[in-house]
Amino acid sequence: MIKAGLEDVVAGSSSICDVNGKEGILVYQGYNIHDLAQNSNFEEVIYLLWFGKLPNESEYATFCSALQKNRKLNENVINFMKTCPKDANPMDMLRTTVSLLALYDSQAQDSDREANISKAIRVTAQIPTIIAYFNCLRNNKPLLSPKEDGNIASNFLYLLNGVEPDELSVKSMDIALILHADHELNASTFAARVAAATLTDLYSAVVAAIGTLKGPLHGGANQEVIKTLIEIGDINKVDAFIHDVFNNHKKIMGFGHRVYKTEDPRAHHLRIMSKDLGQKLGQSKWYDMSKKIEDSVLKEKGLYPNVDFYSASVYYMLGIPMDLYTPIFAMSRISGWTAHILEQYANNRLIRPRAEYTGAKNLKYAAIKSR
Ligand code: ACO
């Protein structure tokens, strides 16, 4: 009997990402996430996920240049964004705008591998521009032209804030992007693979993934975490909050995971970043409150924080608007989604499971007047 939510079901094979939930180990294409978070950068990680190896110097330079040259949005896409409601949900905006990119991509329906890699480069390069432009438009700020140098993290912060970002912010954002890049058959990646397996185009598969990431049980949890921290407001109020949550059987966002039954290795790095940023920026309150919540939830419920818990305070201290946290997750996870879509296309079979039927049987049709 399959457990609800396909728990523990192995639904396919992949060489991209290995999650060991018992031991808390996360590996991208053979490399431990701790090694990558400490020594690599997001651009290298994208290359690794797509091509199965770390790039050499010339491959890296060519790859970064392709990403840098594809950051600009088509004018029609920008004009569309200008007509959108300023109070739109940023994930709705992202999903709709990524869908629109396909209309202006001459290779949108071209299904060979080279074309799909070109599209993956364009969509990965343009998602940060979409998110930053949406934020500028809703705040009546000018839209700066993306730079043709620098990494994704620095360009995104530049477009978002309109000023050159400091080194600490760029480094923190870059590590956060590495940590969120892929996670095996999580809900949004599975959605992308199911779509890709019909041999629909890459954009359609990415749109399915963005819609799936939006949910509060998945990527949407990070913005719920910061709302909770702000609502609690003070470390002395943490205990009362925790008691209220547990006594009323509520869920606390940013805790628990379908696969990890020990510490999520990504939370380890984000916890350190939250602490360091708090100390450097004189805002230790968010880390202190988070740590106290973590200790209580672990003690009382045996639940560990997931990737969304400490990323919330990190993004908050970086000055990022709360409702952009989930879009930023997408800005990173696009690398994993596209890696899985490419892998699915390379060895495809339609994904079409069965359902156990639990409905009525042998009913006889009755004419509408006699019901
Ligand atoms: N707070 C309180 N209790 C929890 C939490 C939580 N965050 N997570 C799990 N539990 C409890 C459940 O109430 C349940 O208890 P019960 O058996 O007494 O009813 C038990 O732990 C199992 O929980 P499920 O929800 O059945 O676990 P599942 O594997 O289906 O869900 C999930 C995993 C969705 C991540 C869940 O832990 C959750 O809702 N967490 C909060 C949302 C969140 O942080 N999502 C981000 C996940 S990471 C990511 O997607 C990037």
mmCIF file with all atom_site columns, C-alpha atoms in Angstrom, residues 91 94 180 186-189 191 206-222 308 325-334 337:
data_model
loop_
_atom_site.group_PDB
_atom_site.id
_atom_site.type_symbol
_atom_site.label_atom_id
_atom_site.label_alt_id
_atom_site.label_comp_id
_atom_site.label_asym_id
_atom_site.label_entity_id
_atom_site.label_seq_id
_atom_site.pdbx_PDB_ins_code
_atom_site.Cartn_x
_atom_site.Cartn_y
_atom_site.Cartn_z
_atom_site.occupancy
_atom_site.B_iso_or_equiv
_atom_site.pdbx_formal_charge
_atom_site.auth_seq_id
_atom_site.auth_comp_id
_atom_site.auth_asym_id
_atom_site.auth_atom_id
_atom_site.pdbx_PDB_model_num
ATOM 1  C CA . MET A 1 91  ? 4.935  34.327 -7.879  1.00 0.00 ? 91  MET A CA 1
ATOM 2  C CA . LEU A 1 94  ? 6.879  35.367 -12.300 1.00 0.00 ? 94  LEU A CA 1
ATOM 3  C CA . HIS A 1 180 ? 18.490 26.104 -3.124  1.00 0.00 ? 180 HIS A CA 1
ATOM 4  C CA . ASN A 1 186 ? 10.831 17.743 -4.649  1.00 0.00 ? 186 ASN A CA 1
ATOM 5  C CA . ALA A 1 187 ? 7.276  18.751 -5.595  1.00 0.00 ? 187 ALA A CA 1
ATOM 6  C CA . SER A 1 188 ? 8.137  21.474 -8.130  1.00 0.00 ? 188 SER A CA 1
ATOM 7  C CA . THR A 1 189 ? 10.858 19.444 -9.844  1.00 0.00 ? 189 THR A CA 1
ATOM 8  C CA . ALA A 1 191 ? 5.918  18.730 -11.630 1.00 0.00 ? 191 ALA A CA 1
ATOM 9  C CA . VAL A 1 206 ? 9.189  25.527 -15.960 1.00 0.00 ? 206 VAL A CA 1
ATOM 10 C CA . VAL A 1 207 ? 5.807  27.251 -15.627 1.00 0.00 ? 207 VAL A CA 1
ATOM 11 C CA . ALA A 1 208 ? 4.386  24.084 -14.028 1.00 0.00 ? 208 ALA A CA 1
ATOM 12 C CA . ALA A 1 209 ? 7.291  24.098 -11.589 1.00 0.00 ? 209 ALA A CA 1
ATOM 13 C CA . ILE A 1 210 ? 6.882  27.771 -10.633 1.00 0.00 ? 210 ILE A CA 1
ATOM 14 C CA . GLY A 1 211 ? 3.199  27.248 -9.887  1.00 0.00 ? 211 GLY A CA 1
ATOM 15 C CA . THR A 1 212 ? 4.071  24.275 -7.695  1.00 0.00 ? 212 THR A CA 1
ATOM 16 C CA . LEU A 1 213 ? 6.857  26.039 -5.810  1.00 0.00 ? 213 LEU A CA 1
ATOM 17 C CA . LYS A 1 214 ? 4.438  28.799 -4.810  1.00 0.00 ? 214 LYS A CA 1
ATOM 18 C CA . GLY A 1 215 ? 2.559  26.619 -2.313  1.00 0.00 ? 215 GLY A CA 1
ATOM 19 C CA . PRO A 1 216 ? 3.155  27.255 1.409   1.00 0.00 ? 216 PRO A CA 1
ATOM 20 C CA . LEU A 1 217 ? 4.027  23.610 2.018   1.00 0.00 ? 217 LEU A CA 1
ATOM 21 C CA . HIS A 1 218 ? 6.916  24.030 -0.451  1.00 0.00 ? 218 HIS A CA 1
ATOM 22 C CA . GLY A 1 219 ? 8.785  27.231 -1.421  1.00 0.00 ? 219 GLY A CA 1
ATOM 23 C CA . GLY A 1 220 ? 6.112  29.515 -0.041  1.00 0.00 ? 220 GLY A CA 1
ATOM 24 C CA . ALA A 1 221 ? 7.133  28.601 3.517   1.00 0.00 ? 221 ALA A CA 1
ATOM 25 C CA . ASN A 1 222 ? 10.068 31.054 3.685   1.00 0.00 ? 222 ASN A CA 1
ATOM 26 C CA . ASP A 1 308 ? 13.154 27.854 4.496   1.00 0.00 ? 308 ASP A CA 1
ATOM 27 C CA . TYR A 1 325 ? 11.627 35.246 -0.952  1.00 0.00 ? 325 TYR A CA 1
ATOM 28 C CA . THR A 1 326 ? 9.779  32.545 -2.886  1.00 0.00 ? 326 THR A CA 1
ATOM 29 C CA . PRO A 1 327 ? 10.612 34.109 -6.283  1.00 0.00 ? 327 PRO A CA 1
ATOM 30 C CA . ILE A 1 328 ? 14.268 34.129 -5.182  1.00 0.00 ? 328 ILE A CA 1
ATOM 31 C CA . PHE A 1 329 ? 13.918 30.436 -4.415  1.00 0.00 ? 329 PHE A CA 1
ATOM 32 C CA . ALA A 1 330 ? 12.714 30.030 -8.033  1.00 0.00 ? 330 ALA A CA 1
ATOM 33 C CA . MET A 1 331 ? 15.680 32.124 -9.255  1.00 0.00 ? 331 MET A CA 1
ATOM 34 C CA . SER A 1 332 ? 17.932 29.416 -7.824  1.00 0.00 ? 332 SER A CA 1
ATOM 35 C CA . ARG A 1 333 ? 15.795 26.310 -8.391  1.00 0.00 ? 333 ARG A CA 1
ATOM 36 C CA . ILE A 1 334 ? 15.463 27.131 -12.104 1.00 0.00 ? 334 ILE A CA 1
ATOM 37 C CA . TRP A 1 337 ? 14.355 22.324 -12.785 1.00 0.00 ? 337 TRP A CA 1
#
